Amino acid sequence: MFTHIMIGSNDLEQARSFYDATFAALGGQPGEMDARGRLIYSHEGGRLMITKPIDGKPATAANGGTIGIAAASREHVLAWHRAGLAHGGTAIESPPVERPNGSFVAYLRDPTGNKLTARTPPAQ
């Protein structure tokens, strides 16, 4: 359904440190900076793009927004959470936990305040 998600950052190098570490924990590749100065992470046809806002105003996190990231296993979720905390992220909501549907989830805010979750699929 989606081609990409674009979020803002006030410090692209800090964002790169955070996202490179968290995506590596999930088996992903480091981001690449394009010619327009946007940091891009690609996986299986989807892209997460991080940029300084084009209007020149400070980046802010979406109130009520959450970006969900698929994880293959509970171990990947835990590694993602640890990597995020070690690279400027903030733990939010509950500690990593199994939900009643069998999905294992963890939540972080990135250094800009964007809300993220890594989660395994629900139990079948």
PDB file of C-alpha atoms in Angstrom:
ATOM      1  CA  MET A   1       0.000   0.000   0.000  1.00  0.00           C
ATOM      2  CA  PHE A   2       2.737   2.502   0.904  1.00  0.00           C
ATOM      3  CA  THR A   3       5.775   3.385  -1.194  1.00  0.00           C
ATOM      4  CA  HIS A   4       7.582   5.192   1.594  1.00  0.00           C
ATOM      5  CA  ILE A   5       7.356   6.977   4.920  1.00  0.00           C
ATOM      6  CA  MET A   6       9.092  10.344   5.317  1.00  0.00           C
ATOM      7  CA  ILE A   7       9.911  11.762   8.742  1.00  0.00           C
ATOM      8  CA  GLY A   8      11.770  14.872   9.774  1.00  0.00           C
ATOM      9  CA  SER A   9      14.942  15.234  11.800  1.00  0.00           C
ATOM     10  CA  ASN A  10      16.859  18.232  13.099  1.00  0.00           C
ATOM     11  CA  ASP A  11      20.145  16.266  13.128  1.00  0.00           C
ATOM     12  CA  LEU A  12      20.647  13.815  10.270  1.00  0.00           C
ATOM     13  CA  GLU A  13      23.910  12.409  11.652  1.00  0.00           C
ATOM     14  CA  GLN A  14      22.208  11.622  14.970  1.00  0.00           C
ATOM     15  CA  ALA A  15      19.320  10.067  13.026  1.00  0.00           C
ATOM     16  CA  ARG A  16      21.799   8.025  10.968  1.00  0.00           C
ATOM     17  CA  SER A  17      23.442   6.668  14.127  1.00  0.00           C
ATOM     18  CA  PHE A  18      20.052   5.672  15.595  1.00  0.00           C
ATOM     19  CA  TYR A  19      18.513   4.154  12.455  1.00  0.00           C
ATOM     20  CA  ASP A  20      21.684   2.403  11.236  1.00  0.00           C
ATOM     21  CA  ALA A  21      21.936   0.683  14.637  1.00  0.00           C
ATOM     22  CA  THR A  22      18.265  -0.233  14.942  1.00  0.00           C
ATOM     23  CA  PHE A  23      17.966  -1.550  11.391  1.00  0.00           C
ATOM     24  CA  ALA A  24      21.224  -3.514  11.751  1.00  0.00           C
ATOM     25  CA  ALA A  25      19.649  -5.192  14.796  1.00  0.00           C
ATOM     26  CA  LEU A  26      16.849  -6.383  12.481  1.00  0.00           C
ATOM     27  CA  GLY A  27      19.262  -7.574   9.785  1.00  0.00           C
ATOM     28  CA  GLY A  28      18.917  -4.442   7.646  1.00  0.00           C
ATOM     29  CA  GLN A  29      21.483  -2.318   5.844  1.00  0.00           C
ATOM     30  CA  PRO A  30      22.828   1.136   6.756  1.00  0.00           C
ATOM     31  CA  GLY A  31      21.054   4.126   5.269  1.00  0.00           C
ATOM     32  CA  GLU A  32      22.252   6.020   2.224  1.00  0.00           C
ATOM     33  CA  MET A  33      22.196   9.781   1.730  1.00  0.00           C
ATOM     34  CA  ASP A  34      20.710  10.824  -1.605  1.00  0.00           C
ATOM     35  CA  ALA A  35      21.658  13.868  -3.690  1.00  0.00           C
ATOM     36  CA  ARG A  36      18.933  15.933  -1.978  1.00  0.00           C
ATOM     37  CA  GLY A  37      20.344  15.260   1.507  1.00  0.00           C
ATOM     38  CA  ARG A  38      17.727  12.706   2.570  1.00  0.00           C
ATOM     39  CA  LEU A  39      18.706   9.620   4.538  1.00  0.00           C
ATOM     40  CA  ILE A  40      17.088   6.546   2.958  1.00  0.00           C
ATOM     41  CA  TYR A  41      16.560   3.005   4.262  1.00  0.00           C
ATOM     42  CA  SER A  42      15.191   0.457   1.774  1.00  0.00           C
ATOM     43  CA  HIS A  43      13.886  -3.053   2.385  1.00  0.00           C
ATOM     44  CA  GLU A  44      11.666  -5.319   0.273  1.00  0.00           C
ATOM     45  CA  GLY A  45      10.290  -2.452  -1.806  1.00  0.00           C
ATOM     46  CA  GLY A  46       9.503  -0.109   1.106  1.00  0.00           C
ATOM     47  CA  ARG A  47      11.505   2.942   2.100  1.00  0.00           C
ATOM     48  CA  LEU A  48      11.895   4.989   5.254  1.00  0.00           C
ATOM     49  CA  MET A  49      13.235   8.440   4.439  1.00  0.00           C
ATOM     50  CA  ILE A  50      14.538  10.983   6.933  1.00  0.00           C
ATOM     51  CA  THR A  51      15.068  14.618   6.042  1.00  0.00           C
ATOM     52  CA  LYS A  52      15.353  18.100   7.423  1.00  0.00           C
ATOM     53  CA  PRO A  53      11.977  19.789   6.821  1.00  0.00           C
ATOM     54  CA  ILE A  54      11.893  21.576   3.471  1.00  0.00           C
ATOM     55  CA  ASP A  55      10.118  24.595   4.993  1.00  0.00           C
ATOM     56  CA  GLY A  56      13.207  25.312   7.143  1.00  0.00           C
ATOM     57  CA  LYS A  57      11.250  24.991  10.402  1.00  0.00           C
ATOM     58  CA  PRO A  58      12.260  22.523  13.139  1.00  0.00           C
ATOM     59  CA  ALA A  59      11.211  18.897  12.767  1.00  0.00           C
ATOM     60  CA  THR A  60       8.648  17.699  15.291  1.00  0.00           C
ATOM     61  CA  ALA A  61       7.177  14.264  15.964  1.00  0.00           C
ATOM     62  CA  ALA A  62       3.645  13.418  14.852  1.00  0.00           C
ATOM     63  CA  ASN A  63       1.245  13.539  17.777  1.00  0.00           C
ATOM     64  CA  GLY A  64      -0.602  10.216  17.724  1.00  0.00           C
ATOM     65  CA  GLY A  65       1.545   8.750  14.946  1.00  0.00           C
ATOM     66  CA  THR A  66       3.474   5.486  15.197  1.00  0.00           C
ATOM     67  CA  ILE A  67       5.720   3.822  12.630  1.00  0.00           C
ATOM     68  CA  GLY A  68       5.578   0.017  12.862  1.00  0.00           C
ATOM     69  CA  ILE A  69       8.612  -2.016  11.825  1.00  0.00           C
ATOM     70  CA  ALA A  70       8.349  -5.758  11.146  1.00  0.00           C
ATOM     71  CA  ALA A  71      10.701  -8.010  13.102  1.00  0.00           C
ATOM     72  CA  ALA A  72      11.313 -11.690  12.377  1.00  0.00           C
ATOM     73  CA  SER A  73      11.700 -12.809  15.985  1.00  0.00           C
ATOM     74  CA  ARG A  74      11.496 -11.864  19.656  1.00  0.00           C
ATOM     75  CA  GLU A  75      15.318 -11.695  19.658  1.00  0.00           C
ATOM     76  CA  HIS A  76      15.228  -9.153  16.811  1.00  0.00           C
ATOM     77  CA  VAL A  77      12.749  -6.992  18.735  1.00  0.00           C
ATOM     78  CA  LEU A  78      14.969  -7.058  21.826  1.00  0.00           C
ATOM     79  CA  ALA A  79      18.110  -6.287  19.785  1.00  0.00           C
ATOM     80  CA  TRP A  80      16.289  -3.401  18.040  1.00  0.00           C
ATOM     81  CA  HIS A  81      15.208  -1.973  21.406  1.00  0.00           C
ATOM     82  CA  ARG A  82      18.728  -2.244  22.904  1.00  0.00           C
ATOM     83  CA  ALA A  83      20.323  -0.686  19.803  1.00  0.00           C
ATOM     84  CA  GLY A  84      17.858   2.197  19.860  1.00  0.00           C
ATOM     85  CA  LEU A  85      18.502   2.935  23.528  1.00  0.00           C
ATOM     86  CA  ALA A  86      22.266   2.849  22.927  1.00  0.00           C
ATOM     87  CA  HIS A  87      21.969   5.346  20.054  1.00  0.00           C
ATOM     88  CA  GLY A  88      19.851   8.151  21.456  1.00  0.00           C
ATOM     89  CA  GLY A  89      16.404   6.568  21.558  1.00  0.00           C
ATOM     90  CA  THR A  90      14.020   6.685  24.517  1.00  0.00           C
ATOM     91  CA  ALA A  91      12.017   3.711  25.817  1.00  0.00           C
ATOM     92  CA  ILE A  92       8.297   4.451  25.961  1.00  0.00           C
ATOM     93  CA  GLU A  93       5.063   2.700  26.912  1.00  0.00           C
ATOM     94  CA  SER A  94       5.842  -0.711  28.425  1.00  0.00           C
ATOM     95  CA  PRO A  95       9.078  -2.699  28.373  1.00  0.00           C
ATOM     96  CA  PRO A  96       9.254  -5.134  25.414  1.00  0.00           C
ATOM     97  CA  VAL A  97       6.325  -7.490  25.949  1.00  0.00           C
ATOM     98  CA  GLU A  98       4.239 -10.228  24.387  1.00  0.00           C
ATOM     99  CA  ARG A  99       0.728  -9.057  23.554  1.00  0.00           C
ATOM    100  CA  PRO A 100      -2.399 -11.212  24.045  1.00  0.00           C
ATOM    101  CA  ASN A 101      -2.427 -11.996  20.298  1.00  0.00           C
ATOM    102  CA  GLY A 102       1.098 -13.483  20.559  1.00  0.00           C
ATOM    103  CA  SER A 103       2.886 -10.546  18.901  1.00  0.00           C
ATOM    104  CA  PHE A 104       6.072  -9.456  20.699  1.00  0.00           C
ATOM    105  CA  VAL A 105       6.440  -5.648  20.680  1.00  0.00           C
ATOM    106  CA  ALA A 106       8.751  -2.873  21.847  1.00  0.00           C
ATOM    107  CA  TYR A 107       8.383   0.909  21.571  1.00  0.00           C
ATOM    108  CA  LEU A 108      10.955   3.693  21.256  1.00  0.00           C
ATOM    109  CA  ARG A 109      11.094   7.346  20.373  1.00  0.00           C
ATOM    110  CA  ASP A 110      13.918   8.265  18.012  1.00  0.00           C
ATOM    111  CA  PRO A 111      16.174  11.244  18.851  1.00  0.00           C
ATOM    112  CA  THR A 112      13.666  13.638  17.212  1.00  0.00           C
ATOM    113  CA  GLY A 113      10.733  12.147  19.132  1.00  0.00           C
ATOM    114  CA  ASN A 114       9.137  10.041  16.380  1.00  0.00           C
ATOM    115  CA  LYS A 115       7.311   7.038  17.877  1.00  0.00           C
ATOM    116  CA  LEU A 116       8.402   3.645  16.578  1.00  0.00           C
ATOM    117  CA  THR A 117       7.488   0.056  17.309  1.00  0.00           C
ATOM    118  CA  ALA A 118       9.182  -3.166  16.300  1.00  0.00           C
ATOM    119  CA  ARG A 119       6.981  -6.236  16.437  1.00  0.00           C
ATOM    120  CA  THR A 120       6.724  -9.839  15.425  1.00  0.00           C
ATOM    121  CA  PRO A 121       3.620 -11.090  13.624  1.00  0.00           C
ATOM    122  CA  PRO A 122       0.732 -12.234  15.821  1.00  0.00           C
ATOM    123  CA  ALA A 123       0.549 -15.927  16.670  1.00  0.00           C
ATOM    124  CA  GLN A 124      -1.435 -17.880  14.101  1.00  0.00           C
TER     125      GLN A 124
END
